[in-house]
C-alpha cells in the first residue's frame, strides 16, 4: 500500500542535516529538501515551529520498519478528516494487502480526500501547513504528501451590516476567501468570470484574488492593476484597506478612488459594468474599481425598485450631499457677514437666540460639529445594546444643556443636527466621511471670508475632483467628460429597457448589454 513509506538509500542530504539545523531559520531556505530520515524531518520541523503549541505531530507506527508522521496546526486543520478519511483507511488498506499500492497515483486513490499533492521541498510544506493543510511524511521517503484538510473556522454567510437595503439579497461576504468567490459564482454563471491569485505579506502570506469578467473589463486597466499588485512589498496584509492605500492613483486625496462592498450582488453588478474586484482573505469587504463620484451616491436597491422610486431617492441623496457639505458654512457666512440676505423676522430670531452666546458663529459651529462627531464615534465603539441609546440621549441632553447654559444657540443645534442626518443619507461610508472632513475647511473659510470663502473652497474642491482619476477613469466621468448615454444612470436612473449600453468609462468593449425592444408595448 505505501510506496511513500518505502525506504530509499542514504544520500548526501542526510549528511548535511546537522548544518541545516544550525541555521537560524531553516524555513527561509528556498531549496531545502525533504530528508529520507523521518527523525531528521521531525527535528527540522520542530525547530522551525519552536514554541508553537498549536502545531501537532501525530506519529504512525504500522510495524517495526514502517513509520509515518502527520503534521498539522490544531484549529486550522480538520482532525476528524485526518483520522477518518486518511489515517484509518491508509493503515487498514496496508494491513489488508501490503503490496496493493506500488506508486503515488494508486496511493492517492486510496486516500478518501479530494485534494492530495506531493512535494520534495520544505518550503511548500511550511507554506501549506500555515494555510491549514496536513502533511504526511514517511520514513525512508524523500517526498511528502500534502492533504487539503483546511477547517472552516470562520463565521457563515449572514446579512451585511454596513450596507442594509430594503429590497435585495440578504447574503453578505464573509472572512473566508473561497466562500466569497463562491457567492460571486452563484450570481455570475459564466466561464468568463476570472479569478487571478496573488499572495502578499511576508509574515501573513495573505491570499488575494483579482476578479473580472473577460471581455468586459478593459485590458489596459487590468494590466495596471496587476502591476500595482506586483509592486506591493509589505510584511502584512490584514484587510483590503492595506491594498487600497497601496494601489490608488492619488493617495493624498480625501476622496476614495476605490469602492468597498460586502454585498455579492453589488460586486456582481459592478463586474457586469466592466469593473474589477479585489478579494482579500480574512475580510468580508471587497474592493471595486475603477469608480466615479456618481457611483458613490448609488445604492444597490436603486436597481431593484421601479425607476420612479429610485429617482426620487437618488435626488434626495444629491440634495442631502449639498446639505451635509455646505449648510454649516452657509450659516456661518450669512450670520457673520451677510445678514441682509435673510428675511428681517428670521435674522431677528437668530440674533435673539445668539444674544447671550459668548462665541462667534465659527467657534460655536466647531464646538457642536466636533461634539457630534465624538458622539457618533462613541456610538460605534460602544456595545450595540447601549451605543444607539448613548448617541441619541447624548445628543439630546448635551444639546439641550448647551442651549440652556448659553454656550451655543438653538439655531446652531438645528443646523448641526440636519447636517448629521444628511451625512447618514450618503450610502458609501468612505465617501460620506470625506464630505464630513471637507466640511471643516469650508466652515473656516466661511468664518474668515464669508460667501467668498465658500466659493474659493468649492472651486478648489471641484478643481481637485475634476483632475482625479481612478485607474485612468476620470472621477466625474459621464458629466466631465460628457458621455450622453451614461447620463441615463447618473443623476437619474432610466428604466432598464432604456439602459441598453454599459458605461463606456469602465467597459471599453462589448458595450451592448441588451437587445432593443425588450420593453413592454404601451397601448
Short mmCIF file of C-alpha atoms in Angstrom, two decimals:
data_model
loop_
_atom_site.label_atom_id
_atom_site.label_comp_id
_atom_site.label_asym_id
_atom_site.label_seq_id
_atom_site.Cartn_x
_atom_site.Cartn_y
_atom_site.Cartn_z
CA UNK A 1 0.00 0.00 0.00
CA UNK A 2 2.65 2.51 0.94
CA UNK A 3 5.28 3.21 -1.66
CA UNK A 4 5.51 6.51 0.20
CA UNK A 5 6.75 4.56 3.25
CA UNK A 6 9.45 2.63 1.41
CA UNK A 7 12.98 3.42 2.46
CA UNK A 8 15.48 4.83 -0.05
CA UNK A 9 19.26 4.81 0.16
CA UNK A 10 21.03 7.38 2.31
CA UNK A 11 22.06 10.42 0.33
CA UNK A 12 24.26 13.42 0.88
CA UNK A 13 21.18 15.26 2.20
CA UNK A 14 21.24 13.26 5.43
CA UNK A 15 24.93 14.02 5.94
CA UNK A 16 24.26 17.78 5.68
CA UNK A 17 21.38 17.67 8.14
CA UNK A 18 23.45 18.92 11.08
CA UNK A 19 24.38 22.07 9.15
CA UNK A 20 20.73 22.70 8.30
CA UNK A 21 19.67 22.53 11.95
CA UNK A 22 22.29 25.17 12.81
CA UNK A 23 20.57 27.70 10.56
CA UNK A 24 18.69 30.39 12.46
CA UNK A 25 15.53 29.87 10.44
CA UNK A 26 15.51 26.92 8.03
CA UNK A 27 12.07 27.88 6.71
CA UNK A 28 13.66 30.82 4.89
CA UNK A 29 15.60 28.48 2.61
CA UNK A 30 14.22 28.32 -0.92
CA UNK A 31 15.70 24.90 -1.82
CA UNK A 32 15.55 22.98 1.46
CA UNK A 33 14.83 19.32 0.56
CA UNK A 34 12.85 16.70 2.44
CA UNK A 35 15.19 14.16 4.06
CA UNK A 36 14.75 10.38 3.87
CA UNK A 37 15.05 10.06 7.64
CA UNK A 38 11.75 10.65 9.44
CA UNK A 39 13.53 11.71 12.63
CA UNK A 40 15.59 14.29 10.73
CA UNK A 41 12.43 15.77 9.22
CA UNK A 42 10.75 15.79 12.63
CA UNK A 43 13.66 17.65 14.26
CA UNK A 44 13.74 20.19 11.44
CA UNK A 45 10.01 20.92 11.66
CA UNK A 46 10.15 21.20 15.45
CA UNK A 47 13.00 23.72 15.12
CA UNK A 48 11.04 25.81 12.63
CA UNK A 49 7.86 25.70 14.75
CA UNK A 50 9.67 26.08 18.06
CA UNK A 51 7.45 27.42 20.87
CA UNK A 52 4.34 26.82 18.77
CA UNK A 53 1.98 24.78 20.92
CA UNK A 54 -0.73 24.66 18.25
CA UNK A 55 1.43 22.61 15.84
CA UNK A 56 0.63 18.90 16.31
CA UNK A 57 2.85 15.95 15.38
CA UNK A 58 0.97 12.67 15.01
CA UNK A 59 3.16 9.59 14.58
CA UNK A 60 2.05 6.46 12.71
CA UNK A 61 3.53 3.05 13.60
CA UNK A 62 2.39 0.26 11.26
CA UNK A 63 5.16 -2.21 12.15
CA UNK A 64 8.80 -2.13 13.22
CA UNK A 65 10.07 -0.76 9.91
CA UNK A 66 7.08 1.17 8.62
CA UNK A 67 6.73 4.61 10.26
CA UNK A 68 4.99 7.84 9.34
CA UNK A 69 4.31 11.33 10.65
CA UNK A 70 1.40 13.75 10.13
CA UNK A 71 1.99 17.46 10.89
CA UNK A 72 -0.86 19.98 11.12
CA UNK A 73 -1.98 23.07 13.05
CA UNK A 74 -4.72 22.40 15.56
CA UNK A 75 -7.77 24.54 14.85
CA UNK A 76 -6.92 25.13 11.19
CA UNK A 77 -6.87 21.51 10.02
CA UNK A 78 -9.85 19.18 10.29
CA UNK A 79 -8.59 16.49 12.69
CA UNK A 80 -11.65 14.29 12.13
CA UNK A 81 -10.95 14.20 8.39
CA UNK A 82 -7.30 13.36 9.06
CA UNK A 83 -8.25 10.46 11.33
CA UNK A 84 -11.24 9.02 9.45
CA UNK A 85 -10.51 9.71 5.78
CA UNK A 86 -6.73 9.41 5.76
CA UNK A 87 -5.04 7.50 8.56
CA UNK A 88 -7.64 4.79 9.24
CA UNK A 89 -8.14 3.92 5.59
CA UNK A 90 -4.42 4.12 4.87
CA UNK A 91 -3.47 1.74 7.66
CA UNK A 92 -6.42 -0.58 7.09
CA UNK A 93 -5.55 -0.86 3.40
CA UNK A 94 -1.92 -1.64 4.17
CA UNK A 95 -2.70 -4.32 6.75
CA UNK A 96 -5.12 -5.94 4.34
CA UNK A 97 -2.69 -6.02 1.40
CA UNK A 98 0.81 -4.55 1.91
CA UNK A 99 1.66 -4.85 -1.82
CA UNK A 100 -1.56 -3.27 -3.02
CA UNK A 101 -0.10 0.14 -3.81
CA UNK A 102 3.01 0.43 -5.94
CA UNK A 103 3.05 4.14 -6.92
CA UNK A 104 1.85 7.57 -5.84
CA UNK A 105 -1.20 7.68 -8.08
CA UNK A 106 -2.56 4.46 -6.57
CA UNK A 107 -1.79 5.78 -3.09
CA UNK A 108 -3.78 8.94 -3.84
CA UNK A 109 -6.73 6.85 -4.96
CA UNK A 110 -6.78 5.07 -1.57
CA UNK A 111 -6.97 8.31 0.40
CA UNK A 112 -10.59 9.46 0.68
CA UNK A 113 -9.86 13.14 0.28
CA UNK A 114 -10.43 15.35 -2.74
CA UNK A 115 -7.07 17.14 -2.86
CA UNK A 116 -3.70 15.39 -2.50
CA UNK A 117 -0.33 16.76 -3.64
CA UNK A 118 3.28 15.58 -3.42
CA UNK A 119 6.34 17.74 -2.83
CA UNK A 120 10.09 17.36 -2.30
CA UNK A 121 10.68 20.82 -0.77
CA UNK A 122 10.17 22.02 2.77
CA UNK A 123 9.29 25.49 1.52
CA UNK A 124 5.98 24.20 0.19
CA UNK A 125 5.48 22.03 3.27
CA UNK A 126 5.76 25.01 5.65
CA UNK A 127 3.52 27.14 3.43
CA UNK A 128 0.78 24.50 3.24
CA UNK A 129 0.87 23.79 6.98
CA UNK A 130 0.39 27.50 7.71
CA UNK A 131 -2.58 27.55 5.33
CA UNK A 132 -4.30 24.72 7.23
CA UNK A 133 -3.22 21.62 5.33
CA UNK A 134 -1.86 18.41 6.88
CA UNK A 135 1.44 16.94 5.64
CA UNK A 136 2.23 13.21 5.72
CA UNK A 137 5.90 12.14 5.96
CA UNK A 138 7.19 8.59 5.66
CA UNK A 139 10.42 7.13 6.95
CA UNK A 140 12.73 6.47 4.03
CA UNK A 141 10.91 8.65 1.51
CA UNK A 142 12.12 11.98 0.13
CA UNK A 143 8.60 13.12 -0.72
CA UNK A 144 5.78 14.38 1.49
CA UNK A 145 2.06 14.12 0.81
CA UNK A 146 0.02 17.32 1.32
CA UNK A 147 -3.61 16.78 2.34
CA UNK A 148 -6.06 19.64 1.94
CA UNK A 149 -7.96 19.35 5.22
CA UNK A 150 -8.46 23.02 5.97
CA UNK A 151 -11.18 23.52 8.54
CA UNK A 152 -13.88 26.18 8.21
CA UNK A 153 -13.38 28.05 11.49
CA UNK A 154 -14.92 31.34 10.36
CA UNK A 155 -18.47 32.59 10.50
CA UNK A 156 -21.05 31.61 7.95
CA UNK A 157 -22.89 33.73 5.42
CA UNK A 158 -25.10 36.37 7.05
CA UNK A 159 -26.81 39.64 6.19
CA UNK A 160 -24.47 42.61 5.52
CA UNK A 161 -24.29 45.01 8.46
CA UNK A 162 -22.80 48.08 6.77
CA UNK A 163 -24.95 48.11 3.60
CA UNK A 164 -28.52 47.49 4.66
CA UNK A 165 -31.20 47.64 1.99
CA UNK A 166 -34.98 47.30 1.92
CA UNK A 167 -35.11 45.21 -1.23
CA UNK A 168 -32.45 42.83 -2.47
CA UNK A 169 -30.47 39.72 -1.44
CA UNK A 170 -29.65 39.26 2.23
CA UNK A 171 -26.34 37.44 1.72
CA UNK A 172 -23.07 39.12 2.60
CA UNK A 173 -19.41 38.27 2.09
CA UNK A 174 -17.55 36.54 4.92
CA UNK A 175 -13.91 36.34 6.05
CA UNK A 176 -13.38 33.15 4.01
CA UNK A 177 -11.94 33.84 0.56
CA UNK A 178 -13.36 30.75 -1.15
CA UNK A 179 -16.80 31.35 0.34
CA UNK A 180 -16.73 34.85 -1.15
CA UNK A 181 -15.68 33.69 -4.61
CA UNK A 182 -18.40 31.02 -4.49
CA UNK A 183 -21.03 33.64 -3.61
CA UNK A 184 -19.99 35.52 -6.72
CA UNK A 185 -20.04 32.37 -8.84
CA UNK A 186 -23.64 31.73 -7.75
CA UNK A 187 -24.62 35.02 -9.41
CA UNK A 188 -22.34 35.01 -12.45
CA UNK A 189 -22.53 31.58 -14.01
CA UNK A 190 -20.14 32.23 -16.86
CA UNK A 191 -16.75 30.83 -17.81
CA UNK A 192 -15.60 34.39 -18.50
CA UNK A 193 -15.54 35.18 -14.78
CA UNK A 194 -11.83 35.01 -13.90
CA UNK A 195 -10.01 34.85 -10.54
CA UNK A 196 -6.27 35.59 -10.65
CA UNK A 197 -4.40 34.69 -7.42
CA UNK A 198 -1.75 36.76 -5.64
CA UNK A 199 -0.01 36.25 -2.28
CA UNK A 200 1.07 39.36 -0.37
CA UNK A 201 2.55 39.90 3.09
CA UNK A 202 5.86 38.39 4.10
CA UNK A 203 4.54 37.41 7.53
CA UNK A 204 0.83 36.89 6.79
CA UNK A 205 1.08 35.27 3.33
CA UNK A 206 -2.40 36.60 2.59
CA UNK A 207 -4.25 35.20 -0.40
CA UNK A 208 -5.52 37.93 -2.74
CA UNK A 209 -7.69 37.42 -5.82
CA UNK A 210 -8.16 39.79 -8.74
CA UNK A 211 -11.62 39.18 -10.21
CA UNK A 212 -13.04 40.39 -13.54
CA UNK A 213 -15.21 39.31 -16.46
CA UNK A 214 -13.14 38.60 -19.53
CA UNK A 215 -14.34 40.64 -22.49
CA UNK A 216 -15.91 43.37 -20.35
CA UNK A 217 -13.05 44.70 -18.21
CA UNK A 218 -10.56 46.88 -20.05
CA UNK A 219 -7.24 45.09 -20.66
CA UNK A 220 -5.13 48.19 -20.02
CA UNK A 221 -6.85 48.71 -16.64
CA UNK A 222 -6.28 45.07 -15.69
CA UNK A 223 -2.61 45.27 -16.69
CA UNK A 224 -2.21 48.36 -14.50
CA UNK A 225 -3.90 46.61 -11.55
CA UNK A 226 -1.57 43.61 -11.93
CA UNK A 227 1.49 45.89 -12.00
CA UNK A 228 0.41 47.73 -8.87
CA UNK A 229 -0.32 44.49 -7.02
CA UNK A 230 3.02 43.00 -8.09
CA UNK A 231 4.87 46.08 -6.77
CA UNK A 232 3.47 45.62 -3.26
CA UNK A 233 6.16 44.55 -0.78
CA UNK A 234 4.87 44.59 2.79
CA UNK A 235 5.16 42.33 5.80
CA UNK A 236 1.42 42.00 6.41
CA UNK A 237 -1.95 42.41 4.70
CA UNK A 238 -4.80 42.11 7.18
CA UNK A 239 -7.61 43.95 5.35
CA UNK A 240 -8.48 45.45 1.98
CA UNK A 241 -7.58 48.88 3.39
CA UNK A 242 -3.89 47.93 3.08
CA UNK A 243 -4.31 47.20 -0.63
CA UNK A 244 -6.50 50.25 -1.23
CA UNK A 245 -3.87 52.71 0.01
CA UNK A 246 -1.07 50.96 -1.88
CA UNK A 247 -2.70 50.90 -5.32
CA UNK A 248 -4.90 54.03 -5.53
CA UNK A 249 -3.97 56.77 -8.00
CA UNK A 250 -3.82 59.73 -5.62
CA UNK A 251 -3.12 58.64 -2.02
CA UNK A 252 -3.25 62.24 -0.73
CA UNK A 253 -6.79 62.89 -1.96
CA UNK A 254 -9.56 62.90 0.67
CA UNK A 255 -11.89 61.23 -1.85
CA UNK A 256 -11.87 57.43 -2.16
CA UNK A 257 -10.73 56.10 -5.54
CA UNK A 258 -11.89 52.56 -4.83
CA UNK A 259 -15.25 51.38 -3.55
CA UNK A 260 -15.61 48.61 -1.00
CA UNK A 261 -18.65 46.43 -0.50
CA UNK A 262 -19.72 43.35 1.45
CA UNK A 263 -22.68 42.65 -0.86
CA UNK A 264 -22.19 39.95 -3.55
CA UNK A 265 -24.97 41.45 -5.68
CA UNK A 266 -23.26 44.87 -5.65
CA UNK A 267 -19.93 43.30 -6.64
CA UNK A 268 -21.61 41.31 -9.43
CA UNK A 269 -23.35 44.43 -10.72
CA UNK A 270 -20.08 46.37 -10.90
CA UNK A 271 -18.29 43.49 -12.65
CA UNK A 272 -21.04 43.46 -15.26
CA UNK A 273 -20.37 47.17 -15.82
CA UNK A 274 -16.73 46.36 -16.70
CA UNK A 275 -15.08 46.96 -13.31
CA UNK A 276 -12.70 44.66 -11.44
CA UNK A 277 -12.85 43.36 -7.86
CA UNK A 278 -10.11 42.52 -5.37
CA UNK A 279 -10.80 39.86 -2.73
CA UNK A 280 -8.57 39.57 0.35
CA UNK A 281 -8.67 36.52 2.58
CA UNK A 282 -9.70 37.39 6.12
CA UNK A 283 -12.09 40.27 5.42
CA UNK A 284 -15.68 40.47 4.14
CA UNK A 285 -15.01 43.72 2.28
CA UNK A 286 -14.23 43.55 -1.44
CA UNK A 287 -12.59 46.40 -3.36
CA UNK A 288 -14.23 47.58 -6.58
CA UNK A 289 -12.57 49.73 -9.23
CA UNK A 290 -12.47 51.89 -11.25
CA UNK A 291 -15.06 54.16 -9.62
CA UNK A 292 -16.61 57.57 -10.20
CA UNK A 293 -18.11 60.10 -7.79
CA UNK A 294 -21.61 59.22 -9.04
CA UNK A 295 -21.09 55.56 -8.20
CA UNK A 296 -20.50 56.56 -4.57
CA UNK A 297 -24.02 58.01 -4.41
CA UNK A 298 -25.76 54.97 -5.85
CA UNK A 299 -27.17 52.09 -3.78
CA UNK A 300 -27.96 48.50 -4.78
CA UNK A 301 -31.70 48.93 -4.32
CA UNK A 302 -31.69 51.75 -6.90
CA UNK A 303 -31.71 48.96 -9.49
CA UNK A 304 -34.29 46.77 -7.75
CA UNK A 305 -37.09 49.31 -7.27
CA UNK A 306 -39.08 50.85 -10.13
CA UNK A 307 -37.31 53.80 -11.66
CA UNK A 308 -39.76 56.43 -10.28
CA UNK A 309 -38.93 55.41 -6.71
CA UNK A 310 -35.21 55.07 -7.46
CA UNK A 311 -35.03 58.53 -8.99
CA UNK A 312 -36.82 60.18 -6.07
CA UNK A 313 -34.44 58.57 -3.55
CA UNK A 314 -31.42 59.39 -5.70
CA UNK A 315 -32.38 63.07 -5.95
CA UNK A 316 -32.77 63.12 -2.16
CA UNK A 317 -29.22 61.83 -1.82
CA UNK A 318 -27.84 64.55 -4.08
CA UNK A 319 -29.76 67.18 -2.12
CA UNK A 320 -28.51 65.88 1.23
CA UNK A 321 -24.97 65.78 -0.16
CA UNK A 322 -25.09 69.56 -0.56
CA UNK A 323 -26.79 69.92 2.84
CA UNK A 324 -24.05 67.90 4.56
CA UNK A 325 -21.29 69.81 2.80
CA UNK A 326 -22.47 73.45 2.77
CA UNK A 327 -25.13 74.04 5.45
CA UNK A 328 -22.81 74.84 8.43
CA UNK A 329 -20.57 77.02 6.23
CA UNK A 330 -23.54 78.92 4.80
CA UNK A 331 -24.96 79.53 8.28
CA UNK A 332 -21.62 80.89 9.49
CA UNK A 333 -21.18 83.10 6.43
CA UNK A 334 -24.70 84.56 6.50
CA UNK A 335 -24.86 85.22 10.26
CA UNK A 336 -21.35 86.72 10.33
CA UNK A 337 -21.09 88.75 7.09
CA UNK A 338 -24.31 88.67 5.07
CA UNK A 339 -27.20 89.24 7.48
CA UNK A 340 -29.03 91.32 4.85
CA UNK A 341 -29.58 88.15 2.78
CA UNK A 342 -32.09 86.80 5.32
CA UNK A 343 -35.67 87.99 5.91
CA UNK A 344 -35.95 90.53 8.73
CA UNK A 345 -38.04 88.29 11.03
CA UNK A 346 -35.60 85.40 10.59
CA UNK A 347 -32.49 87.45 11.26
CA UNK A 348 -34.12 88.97 14.35
CA UNK A 349 -34.97 85.50 15.62
CA UNK A 350 -31.39 84.30 15.08
CA UNK A 351 -29.98 87.46 16.67
CA UNK A 352 -32.19 86.99 19.74
CA UNK A 353 -31.07 83.38 20.08
CA UNK A 354 -27.41 84.40 19.78
CA UNK A 355 -27.63 87.43 22.07
CA UNK A 356 -26.13 85.72 25.14
CA UNK A 357 -23.70 83.43 23.24
CA UNK A 358 -20.07 84.32 24.12
CA UNK A 359 -18.54 82.74 20.99
CA UNK A 360 -18.60 83.78 17.33
CA UNK A 361 -20.59 81.60 14.93
CA UNK A 362 -17.46 79.79 13.69
CA UNK A 363 -16.35 78.69 17.17
CA UNK A 364 -19.92 77.76 18.05
CA UNK A 365 -20.21 75.60 14.93
CA UNK A 366 -16.85 73.90 15.52
CA UNK A 367 -17.83 73.04 19.11
CA UNK A 368 -21.11 71.48 18.02
CA UNK A 369 -19.69 69.66 14.99
CA UNK A 370 -16.80 68.15 16.97
CA UNK A 371 -19.19 67.13 19.74
CA UNK A 372 -21.48 65.47 17.21
CA UNK A 373 -18.54 63.59 15.63
CA UNK A 374 -17.42 62.45 19.09
CA UNK A 375 -20.90 61.13 19.87
CA UNK A 376 -21.05 59.33 16.55
CA UNK A 377 -17.65 57.71 17.12
CA UNK A 378 -18.60 56.73 20.67
CA UNK A 379 -21.81 55.08 19.49
CA UNK A 380 -19.77 52.92 17.08
CA UNK A 381 -17.24 51.82 19.72
CA UNK A 382 -19.74 51.08 22.48
CA UNK A 383 -21.62 47.74 22.62
CA UNK A 384 -24.62 47.69 20.30
CA UNK A 385 -27.08 47.38 23.16
CA UNK A 386 -26.07 50.78 24.60
CA UNK A 387 -24.36 52.53 21.69
CA UNK A 388 -27.54 53.67 19.98
CA UNK A 389 -29.11 54.90 23.22
CA UNK A 390 -25.96 56.82 24.17
CA UNK A 391 -25.77 58.58 20.81
CA UNK A 392 -29.43 59.68 20.87
CA UNK A 393 -29.61 60.61 24.56
CA UNK A 394 -26.17 62.23 24.43
CA UNK A 395 -27.17 64.46 21.56
CA UNK A 396 -30.45 65.46 23.23
CA UNK A 397 -29.04 66.02 26.70
CA UNK A 398 -25.83 67.79 25.65
CA UNK A 399 -27.63 69.90 23.06
CA UNK A 400 -30.35 70.99 25.47
CA UNK A 401 -27.86 71.66 28.27
CA UNK A 402 -25.58 73.67 25.96
CA UNK A 403 -28.50 75.84 24.81
CA UNK A 404 -29.73 76.45 28.37
CA UNK A 405 -26.19 77.27 29.52
CA UNK A 406 -25.82 79.84 26.74
CA UNK A 407 -22.80 78.13 25.14
CA UNK A 408 -24.50 77.52 21.79
CA UNK A 409 -27.67 78.83 20.20
CA UNK A 410 -30.74 76.79 19.32
CA UNK A 411 -30.44 77.51 15.55
CA UNK A 412 -26.89 76.07 15.58
CA UNK A 413 -28.16 72.85 17.19
CA UNK A 414 -30.74 72.56 14.39
CA UNK A 415 -28.10 73.17 11.70
CA UNK A 416 -25.69 70.58 13.11
CA UNK A 417 -28.48 68.02 13.53
CA UNK A 418 -29.63 68.49 9.93
CA UNK A 419 -26.03 68.17 8.73
CA UNK A 420 -25.54 64.92 10.64
CA UNK A 421 -28.76 63.42 9.30
CA UNK A 422 -27.81 64.44 5.76
CA UNK A 423 -24.40 62.74 6.01
CA UNK A 424 -26.12 59.46 7.00
CA UNK A 425 -28.09 59.55 3.73
CA UNK A 426 -24.91 59.03 1.67
CA UNK A 427 -24.79 55.24 1.03
CA UNK A 428 -20.99 54.78 0.86
CA UNK A 429 -19.30 55.36 4.23
CA UNK A 430 -15.85 56.23 2.83
CA UNK A 431 -17.38 58.91 0.60
CA UNK A 432 -19.60 60.24 3.41
CA UNK A 433 -16.65 60.65 5.76
CA UNK A 434 -14.76 62.54 3.03
CA UNK A 435 -17.65 65.02 2.86
CA UNK A 436 -17.57 65.35 6.64
CA UNK A 437 -13.84 66.15 6.56
CA UNK A 438 -14.15 68.75 3.78
CA UNK A 439 -16.94 70.45 5.72
CA UNK A 440 -14.47 71.76 8.33
CA UNK A 441 -12.17 73.71 5.92
CA UNK A 442 -15.27 75.21 4.30
CA UNK A 443 -16.52 76.35 7.72
CA UNK A 444 -13.17 78.02 8.47
CA UNK A 445 -13.17 79.77 5.06
CA UNK A 446 -16.76 80.91 5.63
CA UNK A 447 -15.83 82.31 9.03
CA UNK A 448 -12.88 84.21 7.52
CA UNK A 449 -14.24 85.43 4.17
CA UNK A 450 -17.99 84.74 4.15
CA UNK A 451 -19.58 83.56 0.93
CA UNK A 452 -16.38 84.41 -0.95
CA UNK A 453 -14.57 81.85 1.20
CA UNK A 454 -17.19 79.21 0.37
CA UNK A 455 -16.80 79.97 -3.35
CA UNK A 456 -13.00 79.71 -3.08
CA UNK A 457 -13.20 76.40 -1.16
CA UNK A 458 -15.79 74.97 -3.56
CA UNK A 459 -13.65 75.93 -6.56
CA UNK A 460 -10.64 74.15 -5.08
CA UNK A 461 -12.70 71.01 -4.36
CA UNK A 462 -14.23 70.97 -7.85
CA UNK A 463 -10.82 71.51 -9.49
CA UNK A 464 -9.35 68.68 -7.44
CA UNK A 465 -12.19 66.27 -8.21
CA UNK A 466 -12.08 67.18 -11.92
CA UNK A 467 -8.43 66.12 -12.21
CA UNK A 468 -8.85 63.00 -10.04
CA UNK A 469 -8.70 59.59 -11.73
CA UNK A 470 -9.38 56.03 -10.68
CA UNK A 471 -7.21 53.69 -12.77
CA UNK A 472 -7.39 56.06 -15.70
CA UNK A 473 -11.14 56.77 -15.41
CA UNK A 474 -11.99 60.45 -14.65
CA UNK A 475 -13.73 60.82 -11.29
CA UNK A 476 -16.55 62.85 -12.86
CA UNK A 477 -16.80 60.67 -15.97
CA UNK A 478 -20.23 60.89 -17.55
CA UNK A 479 -20.53 64.64 -16.97
CA UNK A 480 -16.88 65.64 -17.30
CA UNK A 481 -16.10 64.43 -19.90
CA UNK A 482 -19.71 64.35 -21.09
CA UNK A 483 -20.99 60.95 -22.28
CA UNK A 484 -24.63 61.18 -23.22
CA UNK A 485 -25.58 57.50 -22.95
CA UNK A 486 -24.13 57.40 -19.40
CA UNK A 487 -26.47 60.20 -18.28
CA UNK A 488 -29.20 57.53 -18.03
CA UNK A 489 -27.60 56.28 -14.81
CA UNK A 490 -26.00 59.30 -13.10
CA UNK A 491 -28.40 61.97 -11.82
CA UNK A 492 -31.37 59.80 -12.77
CA UNK A 493 -31.87 56.09 -13.27
CA UNK A 494 -33.63 55.42 -16.55
CA UNK A 495 -35.87 52.36 -16.97
CA UNK A 496 -33.94 49.17 -17.59
CA UNK A 497 -35.29 48.94 -21.12
CA UNK A 498 -33.65 52.30 -21.84
CA UNK A 499 -30.19 51.38 -20.49
CA UNK A 500 -29.13 49.31 -23.49
CA UNK A 501 -25.41 50.10 -23.26
CA UNK A 502 -22.89 49.69 -20.48
CA UNK A 503 -20.93 52.74 -19.28
CA UNK A 504 -18.04 53.23 -21.68
CA UNK A 505 -15.98 54.68 -18.82
CA UNK A 506 -15.46 51.14 -17.49
CA UNK A 507 -16.24 48.73 -20.31
CA UNK A 508 -14.35 49.63 -23.47
CA UNK A 509 -15.57 46.53 -25.30
CA UNK A 510 -18.89 44.72 -25.61
CA UNK A 511 -20.84 47.83 -24.63
CA UNK A 512 -24.26 46.44 -25.53
CA UNK A 513 -25.89 44.54 -22.66
CA UNK A 514 -29.41 44.00 -24.02
CA UNK A 515 -31.33 43.92 -27.26
CA UNK A 516 -33.64 46.72 -28.22
CA UNK A 517 -37.37 46.15 -27.97
CA UNK A 518 -37.34 44.43 -24.56
CA UNK A 519 -39.78 46.94 -23.12
CA UNK A 520 -43.48 46.11 -22.99
CA UNK A 521 -45.50 47.82 -25.70
CA UNK A 522 -47.69 50.61 -24.36
CA UNK A 523 -51.19 50.56 -25.78
#
